[in-house]
Coordinates of C-alpha atoms in Angstrom, one line a residue:
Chain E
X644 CA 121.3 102.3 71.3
X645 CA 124.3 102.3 69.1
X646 CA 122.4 102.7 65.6
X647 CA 123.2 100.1 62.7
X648 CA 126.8 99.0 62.1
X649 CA 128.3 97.8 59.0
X650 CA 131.6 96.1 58.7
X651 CA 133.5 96.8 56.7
X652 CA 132.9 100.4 55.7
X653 CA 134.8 99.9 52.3
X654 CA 135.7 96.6 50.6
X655 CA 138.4 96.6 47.4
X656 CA 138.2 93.4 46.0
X657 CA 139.3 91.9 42.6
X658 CA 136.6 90.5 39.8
X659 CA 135.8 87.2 40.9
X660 CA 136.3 86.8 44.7
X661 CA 133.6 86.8 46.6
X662 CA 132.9 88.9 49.4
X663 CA 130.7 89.1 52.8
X664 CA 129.5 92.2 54.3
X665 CA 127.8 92.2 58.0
X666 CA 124.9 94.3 59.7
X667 CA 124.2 94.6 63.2
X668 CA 121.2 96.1 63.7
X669 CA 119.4 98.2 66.6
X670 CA 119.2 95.5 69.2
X671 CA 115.5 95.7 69.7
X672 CA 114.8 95.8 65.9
X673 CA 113.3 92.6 64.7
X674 CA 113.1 93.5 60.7
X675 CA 116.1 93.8 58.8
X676 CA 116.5 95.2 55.0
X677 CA 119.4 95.7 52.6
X678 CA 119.6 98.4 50.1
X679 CA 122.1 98.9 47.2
X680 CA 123.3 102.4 46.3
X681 CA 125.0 103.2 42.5
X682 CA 126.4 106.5 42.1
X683 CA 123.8 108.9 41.0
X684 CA 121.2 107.0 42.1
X685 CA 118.8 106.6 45.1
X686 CA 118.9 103.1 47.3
X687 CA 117.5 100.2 45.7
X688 CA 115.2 97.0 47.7
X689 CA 117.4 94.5 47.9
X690 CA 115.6 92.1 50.8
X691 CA 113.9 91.7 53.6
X692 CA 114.0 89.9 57.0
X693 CA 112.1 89.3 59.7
X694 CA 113.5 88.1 62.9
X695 CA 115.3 85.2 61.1
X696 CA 113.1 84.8 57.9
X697 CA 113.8 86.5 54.6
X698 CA 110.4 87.5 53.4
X699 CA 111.1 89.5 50.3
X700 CA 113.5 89.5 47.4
X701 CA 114.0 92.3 44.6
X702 CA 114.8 90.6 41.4
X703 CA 117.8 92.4 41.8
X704 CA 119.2 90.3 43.9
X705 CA 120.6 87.5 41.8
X706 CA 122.0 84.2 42.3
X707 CA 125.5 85.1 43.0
X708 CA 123.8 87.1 45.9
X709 CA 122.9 85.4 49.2
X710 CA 121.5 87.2 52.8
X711 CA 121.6 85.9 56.2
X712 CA 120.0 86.2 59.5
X713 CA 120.7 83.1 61.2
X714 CA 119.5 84.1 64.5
X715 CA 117.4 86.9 64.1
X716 CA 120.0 89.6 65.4
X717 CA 123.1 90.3 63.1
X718 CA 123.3 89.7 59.3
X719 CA 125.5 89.0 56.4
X720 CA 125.4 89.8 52.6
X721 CA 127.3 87.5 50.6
X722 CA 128.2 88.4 46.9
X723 CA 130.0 85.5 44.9
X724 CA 131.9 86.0 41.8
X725 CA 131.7 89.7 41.9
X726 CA 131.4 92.0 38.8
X727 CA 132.3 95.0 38.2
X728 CA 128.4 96.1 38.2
X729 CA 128.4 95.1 41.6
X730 CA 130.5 98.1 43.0
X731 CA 127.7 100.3 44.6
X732 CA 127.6 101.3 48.7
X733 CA 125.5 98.3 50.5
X734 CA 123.2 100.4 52.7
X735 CA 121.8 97.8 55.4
X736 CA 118.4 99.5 57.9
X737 CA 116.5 98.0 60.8
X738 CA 113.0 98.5 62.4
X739 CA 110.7 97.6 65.2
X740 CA 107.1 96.3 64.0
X741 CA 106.0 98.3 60.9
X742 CA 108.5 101.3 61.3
X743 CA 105.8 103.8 61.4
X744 CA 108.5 106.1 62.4
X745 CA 110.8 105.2 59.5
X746 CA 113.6 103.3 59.3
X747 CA 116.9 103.9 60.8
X748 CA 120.1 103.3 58.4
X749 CA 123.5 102.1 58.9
X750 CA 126.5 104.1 57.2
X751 CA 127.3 101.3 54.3
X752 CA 129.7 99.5 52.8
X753 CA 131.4 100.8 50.1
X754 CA 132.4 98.2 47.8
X755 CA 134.7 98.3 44.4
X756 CA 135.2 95.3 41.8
X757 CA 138.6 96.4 40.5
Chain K
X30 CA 104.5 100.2 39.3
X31 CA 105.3 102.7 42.1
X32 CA 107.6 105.5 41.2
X33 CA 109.2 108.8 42.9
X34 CA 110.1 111.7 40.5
X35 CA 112.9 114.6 41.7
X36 CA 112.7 116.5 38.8
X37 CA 115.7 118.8 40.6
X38 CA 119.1 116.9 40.1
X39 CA 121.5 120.1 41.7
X40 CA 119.7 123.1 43.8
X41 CA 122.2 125.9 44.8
X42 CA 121.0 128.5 47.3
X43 CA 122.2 131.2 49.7
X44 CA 122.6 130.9 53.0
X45 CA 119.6 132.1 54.4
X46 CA 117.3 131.9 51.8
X47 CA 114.0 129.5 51.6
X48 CA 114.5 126.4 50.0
X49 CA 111.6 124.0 48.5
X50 CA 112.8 120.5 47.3
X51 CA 110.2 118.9 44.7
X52 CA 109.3 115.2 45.1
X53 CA 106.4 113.7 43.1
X54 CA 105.2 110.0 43.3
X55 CA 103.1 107.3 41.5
X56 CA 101.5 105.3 43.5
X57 CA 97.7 103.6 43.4
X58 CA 97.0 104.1 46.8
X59 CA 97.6 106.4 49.8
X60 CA 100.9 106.4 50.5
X61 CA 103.7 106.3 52.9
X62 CA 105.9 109.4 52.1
X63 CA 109.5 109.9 53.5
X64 CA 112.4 112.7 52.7
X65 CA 115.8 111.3 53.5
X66 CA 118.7 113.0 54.1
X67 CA 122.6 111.7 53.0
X68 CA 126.0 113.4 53.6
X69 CA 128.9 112.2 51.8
X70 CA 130.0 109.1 52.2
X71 CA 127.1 108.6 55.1
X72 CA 123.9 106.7 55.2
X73 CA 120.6 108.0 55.1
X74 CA 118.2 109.8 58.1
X75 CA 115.4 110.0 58.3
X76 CA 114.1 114.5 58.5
X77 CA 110.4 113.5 58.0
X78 CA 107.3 111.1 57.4
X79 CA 103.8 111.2 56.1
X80 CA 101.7 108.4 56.8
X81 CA 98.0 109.8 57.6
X82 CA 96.3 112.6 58.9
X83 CA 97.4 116.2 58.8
X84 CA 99.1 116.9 55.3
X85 CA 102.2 119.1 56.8
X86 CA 104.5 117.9 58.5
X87 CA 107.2 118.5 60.8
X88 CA 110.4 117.5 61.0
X89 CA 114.2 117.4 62.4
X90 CA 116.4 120.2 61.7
X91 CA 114.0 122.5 60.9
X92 CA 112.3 121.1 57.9
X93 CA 108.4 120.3 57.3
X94 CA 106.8 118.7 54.0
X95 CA 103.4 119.1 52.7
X96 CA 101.1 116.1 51.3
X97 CA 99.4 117.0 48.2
X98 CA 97.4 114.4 46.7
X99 CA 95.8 116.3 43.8
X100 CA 99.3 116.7 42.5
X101 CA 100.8 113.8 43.8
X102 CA 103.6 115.6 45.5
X103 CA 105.6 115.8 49.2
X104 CA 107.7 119.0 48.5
X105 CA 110.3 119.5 51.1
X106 CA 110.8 123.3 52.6
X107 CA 112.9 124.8 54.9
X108 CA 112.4 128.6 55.7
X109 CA 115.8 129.3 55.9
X110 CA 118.8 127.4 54.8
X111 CA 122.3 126.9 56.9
X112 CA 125.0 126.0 55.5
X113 CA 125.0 122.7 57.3
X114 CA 121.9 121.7 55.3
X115 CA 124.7 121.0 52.1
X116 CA 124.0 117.3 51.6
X117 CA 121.1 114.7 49.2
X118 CA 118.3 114.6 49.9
X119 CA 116.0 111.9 49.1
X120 CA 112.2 111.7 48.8
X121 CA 110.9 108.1 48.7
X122 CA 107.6 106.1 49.2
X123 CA 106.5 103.5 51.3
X124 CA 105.4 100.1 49.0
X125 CA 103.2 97.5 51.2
X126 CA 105.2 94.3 51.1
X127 CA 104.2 90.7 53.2
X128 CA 100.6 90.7 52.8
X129 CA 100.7 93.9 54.6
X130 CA 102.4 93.7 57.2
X131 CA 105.6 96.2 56.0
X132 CA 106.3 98.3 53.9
X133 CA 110.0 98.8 51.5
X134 CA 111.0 102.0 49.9
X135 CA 111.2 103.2 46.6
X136 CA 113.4 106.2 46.5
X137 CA 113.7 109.3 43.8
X138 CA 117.4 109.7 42.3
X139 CA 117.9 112.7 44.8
X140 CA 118.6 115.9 44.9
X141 CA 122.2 117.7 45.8
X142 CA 121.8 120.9 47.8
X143 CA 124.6 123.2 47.4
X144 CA 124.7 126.2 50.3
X145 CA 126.8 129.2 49.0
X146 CA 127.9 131.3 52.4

């Protein structure tokens, strides 16, 4: 059990580009959620998959914002035409069944609209 | 709509000394009741989780909560501090989503804990 990876830890990226962050989650874990984190604040709902269905979507997550989990295992979090509102730490956590015993994080992405 | 409070935005304690971390919550019904833990830079663990029965609870590193309905609150203690325990802390709550079937979390705006040595 290697825990949740994120890659990449930090992304610099100019206003406009688009960028695509990935999570690999607990191998066993068939539900997958990403978070956002602005300074100051606690993690937000962004979405929710399980196994290879996205089930829920905050209203948060706008169109310029897409998520993938094409096979159930490993997913992406694609922002398009970034803003600078977007810069925030992309927090990405997995569970098995209905994580009674919580879920387990990844360390983030850390990304910057410059 | 569900909400966490942490009315405590920067605690500063002694090495050593007790330290309670507030955390109330709206919410209609029972509900699932986590504190989080963050260190710079670093995601979140999980130190504890209420979900039923007995209102204290035990968790890692030496912490425990206690489930109070009749205030709506999951305070978060720890008998004494070390200066490890320097980090945010977040208290959040459990919101049913998919008919049931999961939950997502809503989480306070945390709470930085300063250890002085």
């Amino acid at each position: 059990d290697t825990g949740v990876s994120q890659d990449p830890r930090h992304k610099i990226t100019k206003r406009g580009q688009n960028v695509t962050f990935r999570c690999d989650p607990i191998s066993e874990h068939n539900r997958l959620y990403w978070y956002r984190q602005t300074l100051g604040q606690g993690p937000e709902f962004l979405t929710y998959f399980q196994n290879e269905a996205q089930l829920e979507k905050s209203r948060l997550l706008s169109d310029r914002f897409s998520a993938e989990r094409p096979k159930g295992s490993f997913s992406t979090l694609e922002i398009q035409r970034t803003e600078q509102g977007d810069s925030a730490m992309y927090l990405c956590a997995s569970s098995k069944g209905l994580a009674v015993g919580g879920y387990t994080f990844g360390s983030g992405t850390r990304l910057t609209v410059v | 709509a569900q909400s966490v409070t942490q009315p405590d935005i920067h605690i500063t304690v002694s090495e050593g000394a007790s330290l309670e971390l507030r955390c109330n919550y709206s919410y209609g019904a029972t509900p699932y009741l986590f504190w989080y833990v963050q260190s710079p830079g670093q995601g979140l663990q999980l130190l504890l989780k209420y979900f039923s029965g007995d209102t204290l609870v035990q968790g890692i590193k030496g912490f425990e909560a206690e489930f109070k309905r009749s205030q709506s609150s999951f305070n978060l203690r720890k008998p004494s501090v070390h200066w490890s325990d320097a980090a945010e802390y977040f208290c959040a709550v459990g919101l049913l989503i998919s008919g049931g079937s999961n939950y997502k979390l809503t989480f306070g705006k945390g709470t930085l804990l300063t250890v002085n040595p």
